XYZ file of C-alpha atoms in Angstrom:
785
model
C 12.654 -27.786 48.257
C 15.133 -26.237 45.639
C 17.383 -23.549 46.819
C 16.113 -20.060 45.653
C 19.415 -19.029 44.134
C 18.802 -22.143 42.143
C 15.829 -21.710 40.653
C 17.146 -18.057 40.582
C 19.615 -19.069 38.214
C 17.373 -21.345 35.948
C 15.021 -18.353 35.694
C 18.156 -16.099 34.397
C 19.467 -18.486 31.825
C 20.758 -16.869 28.880
C 18.531 -16.847 25.903
C 19.337 -18.274 22.908
C 21.598 -16.341 20.410
C 20.073 -14.203 17.814
C 21.140 -15.472 14.461
C 23.194 -12.467 12.546
C 21.774 -11.560 9.315
C 23.364 -12.639 6.295
C 26.148 -10.126 4.637
C 26.400 -9.454 0.781
C 28.889 -8.037 -0.899
C 28.377 -5.059 -2.904
C 28.875 -1.239 -2.774
C 25.676 0.325 -3.120
C 22.472 1.091 -1.448
C 19.610 -0.024 -3.519
C 17.902 3.303 -3.655
C 18.128 6.656 -1.485
C 14.685 6.288 0.099
C 15.271 8.214 3.072
C 11.919 9.995 2.247
C 10.317 6.985 2.391
C 11.595 4.977 5.214
C 12.022 6.439 8.664
C 15.823 5.621 8.755
C 18.802 7.960 8.989
C 20.653 7.806 5.492
C 23.924 6.754 6.496
C 26.810 7.820 4.463
C 28.197 4.619 3.666
C 27.893 1.931 0.656
C 25.569 -0.732 1.055
C 24.805 -4.038 -0.156
C 22.851 -4.929 -3.220
C 21.319 -8.489 -3.988
C 21.875 -9.609 -7.363
C 19.021 -10.610 -9.779
C 16.762 -7.803 -8.384
C 16.354 -8.772 -4.604
C 15.610 -6.030 -2.566
C 17.459 -5.189 0.899
C 16.529 -2.695 3.594
C 18.328 -0.240 5.071
C 20.963 -1.383 7.718
C 19.908 -1.202 11.732
C 19.602 3.377 12.199
C 21.393 4.592 14.964
C 19.228 6.414 17.773
C 18.357 9.600 16.638
C 17.807 10.542 20.174
C 17.875 9.296 23.791
C 15.521 6.300 24.880
C 15.079 5.243 20.870
C 15.620 1.481 20.341
C 17.146 0.649 17.157
C 15.185 -1.319 14.696
C 15.366 -4.735 14.089
C 17.917 -5.940 11.371
C 16.028 -8.962 10.308
C 15.278 -7.789 6.431
C 18.276 -5.720 6.894
C 22.090 -6.348 5.347
C 25.039 -4.625 5.289
C 28.891 -4.649 4.720
C 31.648 -2.306 3.630
C 33.158 -3.080 0.240
C 35.937 -5.267 0.076
C 39.175 -3.837 -0.601
C 39.747 -2.687 -3.945
C 42.574 -4.219 -5.755
C 44.919 -1.907 -7.278
C 46.996 -4.077 -9.465
C 45.175 -2.708 -13.046
C 44.809 0.741 -11.869
C 45.554 3.830 -13.562
C 47.588 4.740 -10.418
C 49.746 1.883 -10.821
C 49.639 2.028 -14.303
C 50.935 5.481 -14.985
C 52.595 6.212 -11.349
C 56.207 7.221 -12.782
C 54.328 9.564 -15.411
C 54.404 13.344 -15.501
C 51.592 15.044 -16.890
C 48.757 13.197 -15.133
C 47.051 15.975 -13.889
C 44.345 15.690 -16.246
C 43.363 12.644 -14.356
C 40.162 13.713 -12.738
C 40.049 13.682 -8.922
C 36.272 13.973 -7.135
C 36.569 16.250 -4.207
C 35.533 14.906 -0.943
C 31.733 15.575 -0.136
C 32.306 17.764 2.841
C 34.672 19.804 0.303
C 32.079 20.540 -1.918
C 30.003 22.896 -0.873
C 27.076 22.615 -3.172
C 24.333 20.665 -4.144
C 25.555 16.919 -3.305
C 26.638 17.521 0.239
C 24.185 20.024 0.939
C 21.690 17.666 -0.251
C 23.170 14.609 1.481
C 22.870 16.917 4.904
C 19.375 17.744 4.534
C 18.426 14.433 3.542
C 19.815 13.177 7.085
C 18.008 15.868 9.341
C 15.038 15.028 7.029
C 15.273 11.474 8.303
C 15.937 12.555 11.686
C 12.892 14.392 11.784
C 10.873 11.697 10.637
C 12.456 9.266 13.294
C 11.163 11.747 15.715
C 7.774 11.874 14.374
C 7.666 7.962 15.204
C 9.018 8.486 18.847
C 6.282 11.277 19.197
C 3.779 8.922 18.362
C 5.191 6.496 20.921
C 5.304 8.969 23.546
C 1.568 9.752 23.137
C 0.657 6.261 22.999
C 2.693 5.226 26.188
C 3.107 8.448 28.247
C 6.013 10.111 29.098
C 9.578 8.856 28.048
C 10.498 7.489 31.654
C 7.223 6.021 31.875
C 7.453 3.855 28.793
C 10.767 2.967 29.496
C 9.903 1.383 32.713
C 7.096 -0.151 30.731
C 9.874 -1.888 28.171
C 12.046 -2.856 31.160
C 9.178 -4.704 32.851
C 7.613 -6.428 29.997
C 11.106 -8.184 29.419
C 10.078 -10.361 32.286
C 6.052 -9.918 31.992
C 5.402 -13.824 31.882
C 6.050 -16.516 34.184
C 8.120 -19.012 32.010
C 6.386 -21.942 33.508
C 2.768 -21.090 33.833
C 2.908 -18.154 31.114
C 1.130 -15.858 34.088
C 1.134 -12.467 33.787
C 4.218 -11.017 36.426
C 3.550 -7.003 35.431
C 3.652 -4.911 38.194
C 5.344 -7.782 40.599
C 8.286 -6.669 42.518
C 11.537 -8.793 41.551
C 11.508 -10.687 45.239
C 7.591 -11.761 44.320
C 8.223 -12.643 41.027
C 11.078 -14.683 41.762
C 9.145 -16.726 44.362
C 6.348 -17.163 42.389
C 8.310 -18.714 39.550
C 10.143 -21.225 42.452
C 6.806 -21.952 43.487
C 5.964 -23.289 39.718
C 8.961 -24.853 39.321
C 7.947 -27.300 42.725
C 4.910 -27.454 41.600
C 2.994 -25.191 44.151
C 2.249 -21.905 42.330
C 1.262 -19.007 44.218
C -1.783 -17.680 42.613
C -1.028 -13.854 40.545
C -2.807 -11.023 41.159
C -4.833 -9.232 38.874
C -2.813 -6.969 37.064
C -3.415 -3.585 36.478
C -3.372 -1.998 33.494
C 0.194 -0.524 32.673
C -0.931 2.046 29.599
C -4.099 4.153 29.799
C -6.317 3.825 26.979
C -5.752 6.146 23.908
C -7.458 9.345 23.495
C -9.203 9.687 20.304
C -7.674 13.087 18.784
C -10.893 15.765 18.715
C -12.216 16.628 15.682
C -13.597 20.041 15.023
C -16.751 20.919 13.264
C -15.210 23.635 11.079
C -11.624 22.936 9.585
C -9.180 26.031 9.854
C -5.896 25.894 8.167
C -4.408 27.352 11.736
C -6.387 24.960 14.299
C -3.968 22.967 16.631
C -4.297 19.043 16.547
C -4.534 17.228 19.660
C -2.126 16.295 21.914
C -2.333 12.442 21.583
C -1.778 13.227 17.519
C 1.453 15.096 17.888
C 4.111 14.703 20.498
C 5.325 18.150 22.236
C 7.946 18.961 19.568
C 5.301 18.942 16.816
C 2.900 20.992 19.079
C 4.916 23.992 19.794
C 6.029 23.582 15.677
C 2.256 24.586 15.288
C 2.443 27.892 17.021
C 3.308 30.284 14.529
C 6.813 32.107 15.543
C 7.412 35.575 14.199
C 10.103 35.265 11.496
C 13.210 37.704 11.156
C 12.561 41.430 10.393
C 12.923 41.474 6.730
C 14.968 44.360 5.228
C 13.244 44.699 1.909
C 10.074 45.501 3.277
C 8.235 47.554 0.271
C 6.100 50.466 1.024
C 2.770 49.147 -0.125
C 1.952 50.655 -3.506
C 5.328 51.607 -4.280
C 7.807 49.281 -6.632
C 11.247 48.526 -5.126
C 12.671 50.891 -8.298
C 10.496 53.599 -7.473
C 11.770 53.315 -4.238
C 14.946 53.305 -5.029
C 14.970 56.289 -7.124
C 13.286 58.548 -4.035
C 15.558 57.719 -1.619
C 18.642 59.921 -0.730
C 22.139 58.478 -0.637
C 22.305 58.303 3.227
C 19.101 56.123 3.115
C 20.812 54.281 0.612
C 23.516 53.846 2.604
C 21.517 53.119 5.534
C 19.240 50.739 3.646
C 22.850 48.946 2.523
C 23.459 48.596 6.648
C 20.682 46.840 7.345
C 21.207 44.551 4.853
C 24.224 43.378 5.798
C 23.329 42.725 9.384
C 20.505 41.040 8.374
C 22.265 38.568 6.536
C 24.665 38.512 9.383
C 21.834 37.680 11.667
C 20.443 35.133 9.362
C 23.825 33.253 9.352
C 24.191 33.569 12.810
C 20.698 31.794 13.857
C 21.234 29.409 10.885
C 24.400 27.959 12.596
C 23.240 28.097 16.433
C 19.807 26.549 15.277
C 21.454 23.192 13.709
C 20.483 19.974 15.211
C 17.173 22.040 16.837
C 13.483 21.656 16.558
C 11.294 23.908 14.534
C 9.722 25.837 17.112
C 13.278 26.855 18.188
C 14.311 28.304 14.767
C 13.389 31.644 13.230
C 12.471 31.493 9.644
C 15.244 34.100 7.802
C 14.136 37.074 5.882
C 15.005 35.578 2.563
C 12.456 32.831 3.014
C 9.343 35.465 3.109
C 7.743 37.413 0.632
C 7.823 40.848 2.310
C 4.146 42.260 2.222
C 2.793 38.985 0.797
C 2.207 36.563 3.700
C 3.803 33.747 1.768
C 6.837 31.960 2.731
C 8.675 29.728 -0.178
C 10.500 26.430 0.745
C 10.190 27.530 4.304
C 9.229 24.270 6.127
C 12.107 23.533 8.896
C 10.712 26.434 10.860
C 7.000 25.446 12.259
C 4.568 27.884 11.406
C 5.388 31.240 10.702
C 3.392 34.079 11.939
C 1.500 36.054 9.199
C 1.997 33.225 6.456
C -1.247 32.234 5.025
C 0.515 30.409 2.329
C 3.540 28.005 1.927
C 4.771 27.444 -1.349
C 7.290 24.501 -2.317
C 9.380 24.979 -5.299
C 10.194 21.053 -5.758
C 11.061 17.836 -4.259
C 14.166 18.205 -3.245
C 15.248 17.824 0.282
C 17.060 20.924 0.847
C 13.994 22.208 0.452
C 11.271 20.168 1.653
C 12.853 19.415 4.561
C 10.461 20.049 7.660
C 7.692 18.400 5.728
C 6.180 15.576 7.761
C 2.649 13.432 7.874
C 2.062 15.750 10.658
C 1.968 19.211 8.692
C -0.826 21.370 10.161
C 0.542 24.967 9.390
C -1.252 26.061 6.286
C -1.790 25.407 2.342
C 1.403 23.796 0.347
C 1.086 25.711 -3.403
C 3.463 23.527 -5.681
C 3.172 21.414 -8.966
C 1.087 18.630 -9.090
C 4.128 16.169 -9.701
C 5.551 17.893 -6.068
C 2.360 17.473 -4.408
C 1.846 13.799 -5.321
C 5.534 13.364 -4.130
C 4.795 14.555 -0.722
C 1.869 12.838 -0.131
C 3.506 9.762 -1.427
C 7.030 10.095 0.168
C 6.411 12.310 3.190
C 2.557 11.214 4.039
C 1.323 14.840 4.019
C -2.294 14.820 3.918
C -3.642 15.720 0.629
C -6.155 18.523 1.891
C -2.804 20.818 2.708
C -1.870 19.971 -0.788
C -2.827 22.718 -3.213
C -1.874 21.577 -6.809
C -1.192 24.346 -9.668
C -1.061 24.185 -13.074
C 1.593 25.953 -15.158
C 1.331 29.108 -16.731
C -1.891 29.797 -15.078
C -2.350 32.949 -13.012
C -4.384 32.348 -9.677
C -5.142 34.005 -6.624
C -3.434 32.974 -3.387
C -6.503 32.909 -0.455
C -5.820 35.243 2.553
C -3.055 37.216 0.977
C -4.726 40.086 0.352
C -5.165 39.699 -3.526
C -1.689 38.497 -4.242
C -1.409 36.588 -7.807
C 0.916 33.740 -8.718
C 2.003 32.160 -11.901
C 3.735 29.249 -11.852
C 6.546 28.609 -14.482
C 8.814 25.072 -15.411
C 12.299 25.984 -13.746
C 14.245 23.564 -15.887
C 15.763 21.734 -13.097
C 13.743 18.410 -12.261
C 10.576 17.345 -12.755
C 7.928 19.308 -11.312
C 10.092 22.108 -10.134
C 8.802 25.825 -10.385
C 9.528 29.310 -10.889
C 6.920 31.507 -8.604
C 5.956 35.201 -10.013
C 4.298 36.624 -7.323
C 2.318 39.950 -8.460
C 0.055 42.283 -6.223
C -1.877 44.904 -7.875
C -2.499 47.750 -5.825
C -4.802 51.086 -6.647
C -7.573 51.587 -9.004
C -7.978 52.162 -12.533
C -5.276 54.033 -14.253
C -3.031 54.179 -11.229
C -2.763 50.455 -10.777
C 0.532 49.803 -9.887
C 2.030 45.971 -9.405
C 4.489 44.858 -6.872
C 6.154 41.682 -8.566
C 8.517 38.952 -7.270
C 10.133 36.220 -8.710
C 10.950 33.555 -6.969
C 13.317 30.691 -8.786
C 13.976 28.008 -6.511
C 16.255 25.907 -7.963
C 16.736 26.478 -11.831
C 18.572 26.185 -15.131
C 18.488 29.268 -16.776
C 17.380 28.743 -20.179
C 16.097 31.306 -23.617
C 12.504 30.251 -22.517
C 12.961 32.215 -19.439
C 14.274 35.373 -20.657
C 11.381 35.482 -23.123
C 8.527 34.619 -20.925
C 5.533 36.617 -21.478
C 5.532 37.684 -18.005
C 9.096 38.190 -17.455
C 10.912 39.647 -20.274
C 12.069 43.050 -20.021
C 9.947 44.951 -22.807
C 6.055 43.987 -23.759
C 3.232 45.735 -25.840
C 0.733 47.191 -24.247
C -2.879 45.770 -25.075
C -4.679 49.134 -25.758
C -1.941 51.512 -26.898
C 0.061 48.963 -28.675
C 3.079 50.542 -27.834
C 6.229 48.582 -26.035
C 6.152 49.013 -22.125
C 9.190 47.930 -19.947
C 7.868 45.009 -17.351
C 10.168 45.105 -14.231
C 10.651 42.913 -11.407
C 11.127 44.106 -7.689
C 12.912 41.122 -6.325
C 14.223 38.183 -7.863
C 15.319 35.516 -5.251
C 18.114 33.660 -7.527
C 19.518 30.361 -6.715
C 23.026 30.892 -6.998
C 24.399 27.104 -6.394
C 26.728 28.301 -9.072
C 27.571 32.237 -8.653
C 31.170 31.374 -9.054
C 33.449 32.284 -11.895
C 35.215 28.980 -11.624
C 31.705 27.525 -13.234
C 30.982 27.702 -16.444
C 29.960 24.335 -17.161
C 28.548 23.636 -20.494
C 25.472 23.020 -21.693
C 23.120 20.293 -20.663
C 22.743 19.167 -24.331
C 26.349 19.075 -25.039
C 26.443 16.342 -21.749
C 23.895 14.339 -22.380
C 24.999 13.880 -26.131
C 28.384 13.213 -25.544
C 27.796 10.714 -22.709
C 25.512 8.648 -24.981
C 27.986 8.983 -27.491
C 31.108 7.788 -25.571
C 28.442 4.536 -23.867
C 27.814 3.632 -27.363
C 31.334 3.681 -28.315
C 32.670 1.353 -25.375
C 33.798 -2.168 -26.321
C 31.753 -4.308 -23.798
C 34.926 -6.676 -23.984
C 37.202 -5.655 -21.179
C 40.448 -7.187 -23.240
C 39.686 -5.674 -26.194
C 43.150 -4.291 -27.547
C 42.058 -1.213 -29.056
C 39.805 0.349 -26.251
C 40.017 2.334 -24.140
C 42.501 1.297 -21.263
C 45.308 0.148 -23.610
C 45.107 3.655 -25.738
C 45.358 5.671 -22.788
C 48.553 3.479 -21.458
C 50.116 4.101 -24.894
C 49.228 7.843 -24.567
C 51.072 8.204 -21.378
C 47.419 8.767 -19.101
C 47.062 11.802 -21.136
C 44.620 10.578 -23.754
C 40.762 11.523 -23.516
C 38.123 9.287 -24.746
C 38.094 10.826 -28.285
C 41.606 9.271 -28.738
C 40.526 5.911 -27.625
C 38.427 5.445 -31.316
C 39.401 5.378 -34.492
C 38.949 8.438 -36.943
C 37.344 6.859 -39.930
C 39.227 6.982 -43.317
C 36.183 8.365 -45.046
C 32.846 9.759 -44.249
C 30.072 7.276 -42.825
C 27.017 7.285 -45.145
C 24.452 5.390 -42.609
C 24.517 5.714 -39.318
C 25.440 2.963 -37.168
C 22.444 1.384 -35.164
C 24.399 1.195 -32.044
C 25.397 4.925 -32.039
C 23.502 7.395 -30.364
C 21.179 9.767 -32.481
C 22.418 13.079 -32.669
C 26.199 12.906 -32.309
C 28.036 16.052 -31.714
C 27.954 18.845 -34.491
C 31.413 20.812 -33.580
C 33.762 18.844 -35.980
C 35.307 16.659 -33.553
C 36.647 13.345 -34.005
C 33.811 11.013 -35.110
C 34.709 8.132 -32.500
C 32.213 5.342 -33.616
C 33.798 4.031 -36.329
C 35.380 1.296 -34.538
C 31.854 0.259 -33.361
C 31.064 -1.462 -36.407
C 34.282 -2.908 -37.074
C 34.379 -4.709 -33.633
C 33.020 -8.216 -33.001
C 29.362 -8.679 -31.551
C 29.142 -9.235 -27.792
C 28.972 -12.522 -26.546
C 25.997 -13.196 -24.155
C 28.944 -12.918 -21.441
C 29.924 -9.259 -22.965
C 27.894 -6.921 -21.954
C 28.271 -3.088 -20.847
C 27.111 -1.865 -17.885
C 26.279 1.760 -17.319
C 25.597 3.032 -13.859
C 24.008 6.677 -13.828
C 24.120 8.859 -10.425
C 20.872 10.442 -9.803
C 19.023 12.292 -6.684
C 15.443 11.029 -5.710
C 14.319 12.891 -8.463
C 16.628 14.756 -11.166
C 19.258 13.538 -14.063
C 16.882 11.516 -15.804
C 17.530 13.183 -19.121
C 20.899 11.683 -18.924
C 19.514 8.112 -18.203
C 17.085 8.346 -21.271
C 19.915 9.445 -23.592
C 22.260 6.427 -22.855
C 19.217 3.904 -22.559
C 18.408 5.133 -26.088
C 21.851 4.688 -27.498
C 22.184 1.215 -25.885
C 18.556 0.096 -26.879
C 17.952 -1.171 -23.535
C 16.177 -0.717 -20.299
C 16.912 1.357 -17.260
C 16.999 -0.314 -14.273
C 15.821 0.810 -10.466
C 14.951 0.121 -7.350
C 10.737 -0.738 -7.039
C 11.137 2.678 -4.319
C 12.516 4.704 -7.538
C 9.976 3.029 -9.912
C 7.226 4.815 -7.740
C 8.815 7.987 -7.407
C 9.351 8.248 -11.009
C 5.748 7.263 -11.808
C 4.514 10.138 -10.368
C 6.726 12.564 -12.517
C 4.849 12.712 -15.843
C 7.014 11.259 -18.206
C 5.657 8.455 -20.185
C 9.301 7.614 -21.847
C 10.921 7.118 -18.737
C 8.246 5.046 -17.409
C 8.327 3.149 -20.520
C 12.239 2.178 -19.877
C 11.721 1.513 -16.245
C 12.162 -2.239 -15.068
C 13.005 -3.820 -11.686
C 15.034 -6.308 -13.206
C 18.867 -5.438 -13.253
C 19.603 -8.036 -15.696
C 17.366 -6.852 -18.340
C 18.712 -3.290 -18.251
C 22.306 -2.181 -19.320
C 21.725 1.014 -17.567
C 21.294 1.312 -13.995
C 19.838 4.299 -11.274
C 21.815 4.660 -8.210
C 22.406 7.714 -5.730
C 25.032 10.246 -7.290
C 27.107 10.166 -3.653
C 27.712 6.384 -3.726
C 29.581 6.415 -7.429
C 33.226 5.971 -7.097
C 35.634 3.818 -9.121
C 36.374 1.775 -6.235
C 32.470 0.848 -5.688
C 31.778 -0.272 -9.460
C 34.378 -2.965 -9.700
C 32.488 -4.332 -6.484
C 28.828 -3.566 -8.034
C 30.254 -5.219 -11.415
C 30.728 -8.175 -9.526
C 28.005 -8.527 -8.118
C 26.464 -9.302 -11.379
C 28.908 -11.613 -13.161
C 28.618 -13.168 -15.316
C 25.961 -10.987 -16.595
C 28.101 -8.031 -17.327
C 31.513 -8.020 -18.264
C 32.525 -3.931 -18.356
C 30.875 -1.353 -16.295
C 31.270 2.742 -16.672
C 29.876 5.086 -14.128
C 28.657 8.544 -14.511
C 28.887 11.170 -11.648
C 26.668 13.701 -13.436
C 27.162 17.035 -11.413
C 28.313 21.001 -11.990
C 30.934 20.319 -9.168
C 32.550 18.198 -11.841
C 33.515 20.790 -14.207
C 37.234 22.075 -14.683
C 37.899 24.727 -16.609
C 40.205 24.093 -19.614
C 44.034 24.077 -19.259
C 45.320 28.046 -20.119
C 47.609 25.706 -22.847
C 44.569 25.033 -24.972
C 43.975 28.659 -25.589
C 40.999 29.306 -22.854
C 43.352 31.471 -20.524
C 40.300 34.027 -19.169
C 38.219 31.118 -17.771
C 41.036 28.584 -16.413
C 43.030 31.505 -14.546
C 39.499 31.933 -12.739
C 39.099 30.991 -9.265
C 36.253 31.767 -6.610
C 38.157 35.189 -5.581
C 38.659 36.579 -8.733
C 36.953 40.167 -9.012
C 34.712 41.723 -11.231
C 36.772 44.186 -12.131
C 39.606 41.432 -13.943
C 37.054 39.937 -16.237
C 35.474 42.438 -18.712
C 31.490 41.234 -19.052
C 32.144 41.255 -22.845
C 34.679 38.512 -22.727
C 32.271 36.361 -20.308
C 29.373 36.883 -22.628
C 31.024 36.134 -25.820
C 34.046 34.543 -25.521
C 34.277 31.065 -26.345
C 36.729 29.990 -22.839
C 33.455 31.224 -20.989
C 31.026 29.572 -23.250
C 32.529 26.197 -22.615
C 31.509 23.389 -24.749
C 31.505 19.519 -23.712
C 32.876 16.497 -26.382
C 34.434 13.710 -26.073
C 37.603 15.226 -25.713
C 36.778 16.111 -22.443
C 35.762 13.078 -20.896
C 38.566 11.395 -18.418
C 38.459 8.845 -15.852
C 38.483 9.606 -12.526
C 41.707 8.161 -10.507
C 41.122 4.320 -9.736
C 39.201 3.448 -12.956
C 40.448 0.092 -13.745
C 40.282 -2.050 -17.241
C 36.827 -3.325 -16.225
C 35.317 -0.184 -14.093
C 35.731 3.342 -15.105
C 34.239 6.096 -13.573
C 33.550 9.678 -15.240
C 32.904 12.844 -13.756
C 30.915 14.702 -16.379
C 29.321 18.370 -15.614
C 25.630 18.005 -16.162
C 24.097 20.213 -13.839
C 20.340 21.397 -13.611
C 21.465 24.774 -11.952
C 22.113 27.808 -13.673
C 26.114 28.322 -14.470
C 27.909 31.507 -13.860
C 27.646 32.741 -17.403
C 23.769 31.610 -17.530
C 23.182 33.458 -14.278
C 25.093 36.766 -15.682
C 22.898 36.516 -18.814
C 19.414 36.016 -16.959
C 20.436 39.306 -14.628
C 21.207 41.416 -17.602
C 18.188 40.270 -19.942
C 15.797 41.199 -17.444
C 14.705 44.307 -15.610
C 15.280 43.175 -12.202
C 15.805 45.864 -9.624
C 17.196 43.699 -6.933
C 18.238 40.380 -6.307
C 18.629 38.285 -3.294
C 20.732 35.256 -3.419
C 19.287 32.076 -1.695
C 22.339 29.372 -1.972
C 25.624 29.904 -0.298
C 24.664 32.378 1.785
C 26.014 31.418 5.411
C 29.522 32.720 5.092
C 30.502 36.747 4.670
C 32.781 36.029 2.287
C 30.692 34.402 -0.200
C 27.756 36.657 0.272
C 30.437 39.457 -0.084
C 31.247 37.669 -3.731
C 28.556 37.212 -4.628
C 26.714 40.512 -4.356
C 30.131 42.115 -6.358
C 29.691 39.934 -8.936
C 25.177 41.230 -9.142
C 25.793 44.898 -8.790
C 28.796 44.379 -11.375
C 26.159 42.826 -14.282
C 23.082 45.137 -12.879
C 25.457 48.103 -13.304
C 26.695 47.033 -16.951
C 22.998 46.420 -18.147
C 21.758 49.778 -16.757
C 24.913 51.352 -18.541
C 24.910 49.220 -21.469
C 21.659 48.115 -22.261
C 19.815 44.663 -21.805
C 20.963 41.779 -23.222
C 19.159 39.674 -25.881
C 19.309 35.945 -25.874
C 20.444 34.436 -29.479
C 19.745 30.668 -29.558
C 20.588 30.061 -33.121
C 23.779 28.067 -33.949
C 24.020 27.454 -30.243
C 27.221 29.126 -29.929
C 28.437 28.545 -33.493
C 28.101 31.148 -36.262
C 24.783 30.957 -37.929
C 23.995 32.485 -41.543
C 22.652 35.569 -40.366
C 25.008 36.121 -37.561
C 26.747 38.994 -39.269
C 23.652 41.079 -39.168
C 23.404 40.211 -35.212
C 24.281 43.314 -33.036
C 26.434 41.787 -29.901
C 26.421 43.326 -26.523
C 29.185 45.570 -26.490
C 28.190 47.788 -23.303
C 29.434 51.302 -25.335
C 25.734 52.409 -25.121
C 22.442 52.435 -23.321
C 21.132 50.606 -26.755
C 21.893 46.960 -25.433
C 22.934 44.083 -27.726
C 22.309 40.157 -28.041
C 24.750 37.196 -26.944
C 24.749 33.743 -27.900
C 22.686 31.389 -25.225
């Protein structure tokens, strides 16, 4: 008979080593699918396979104690290979002065804006979805300790000789049984006891209630607690029923206004402290801040990370970006979610929210919100991303001729435009349907997207950036060895040349538009830099330009479409991205998309991953099908004011700490230094760009610029503005409040600003007859948008 120790040794032989997954070379994550998958979104570069093969995310770090990482069978990752700097701009112009125009992107942590904020919320949302999976596991196997014991026992649950179940046996008994089997005298095994209790089916109530609790087997304890309504933060802007904000302000004394100011400051400080203290905590441990709640309306907007909010009968979602839907999971049961059809479809497809909770609204239709005491809502396009919305809430009080309305406007994220300030329900004066006379139309509270309420960010119109990027792509040679192209001309200019200098000015006007140029070239009289497109030799099959456009889960599609039109090509996106785009309601985008990366010269990738050092690796992974690569990082944070030497002194000398009193409002409204434009002269490569791989930061934003916010506030009769972004620090809140107070005071003193659109900032034929806003009396005046 064999010795027990030798038998035990035979049982405990090492298992065959698991073959490590093959690693691929390449810099980008195939797509941001954190809303679709359960893995957190690590902040690193990932491999993409050539020829359109899809890979998954690398094994996720456990989001909580006791979680085991997922199997990496289909996952590959590797850091980008070392970047060769031999031909980079850093080397070519290392000893040259005047190199400050070469763009440097700030670190993500230093942005403090949409890119870093969205990335942080995406990671938090991923952790939340992992907790959903953990909750389901806990319901299946009981408490976490018992589940761990079962998992440990399961590793040696069967005898390797007779395959009998060893579950429930002690280590000694299991060893004796295996040894006996090895000697040919198997010991009978006891009948195994059930290690896992049968799963209870969730109870189904006969009547569906929006506030009904979900049975414990369906939700973990954390989600069960989140379904218990929790009181929100007290609102300092509570308005007396039947009174508008403007009327209350007029009735209040100076002392009352002073005390309300103190209450508002205290509320902001408490909200910021509570938000900081609750980071990393569950929804049931968070308190919904007052600026997410419409006072007196029983409505919350973009407030899904706080669980059920006491008194809230309707939850509104402005758009499908992670910093707004964070907290939404398949286990949402707290109440109906009102949003656009695009946003609702994405919530169902990506977040697995039950369709019964989604209430899709139509744009420009006014409907009543049940359970809110008669609140009416109208959804207005936000000009942000597909499906993004402004919500105008109205609640009537009184009867007959004494009816008054409380009106709240929630902007979500938006890019202010003339259509907003001229909207029939928002514009400051409307015609009375009975008397035919003009009457004032006021907005009591405006919850404003203040992402760029900073005088540094008076970036140009979207149309300028879209047109310029398309034109630049159409004019770049796919041949990296072209002697008259960007790289060589920049070297001869000493590193200070902008992209407009890379192209030859035509000796005479071109009568026919080149087939390779984008439609609608720049109209501002800048250099026509497409002449060399006709002169250059047609590219060979191995000479193709590849353009990488940075996007979010949704958003930035317009710039991708424009470049694809200019290059007459398709747009590549991962299958997950294509699924998302299919829900956006854009037939042109859908027709341009392809899952074959070799068919398209425009590729969509996550914006945060696009850097000069990653583009070369991306190009290498697709050789020999592409010969040159250009990457665009479209974000308002890419904007840099023009240097003072160009004459744009006022805007170039501003900073985040610029006091409102140091800049005249007329200057912000009318000076070309603040009404910035974007042309080919504005495009400058990022540091680290090479002859083959160039990266550009372009100020394409889907948020309102500083000047657009000023015009929006001064064009409408808004009684109170409540900022919703960058409210975490007292310094930031004070800066924003000083600008908002200044604009509202100027509006009261100098009258309303009327948006002028004709000419888009250039002198039109009738401009001499237009009265511009001067702030000298209350009659108001115009300003070119």
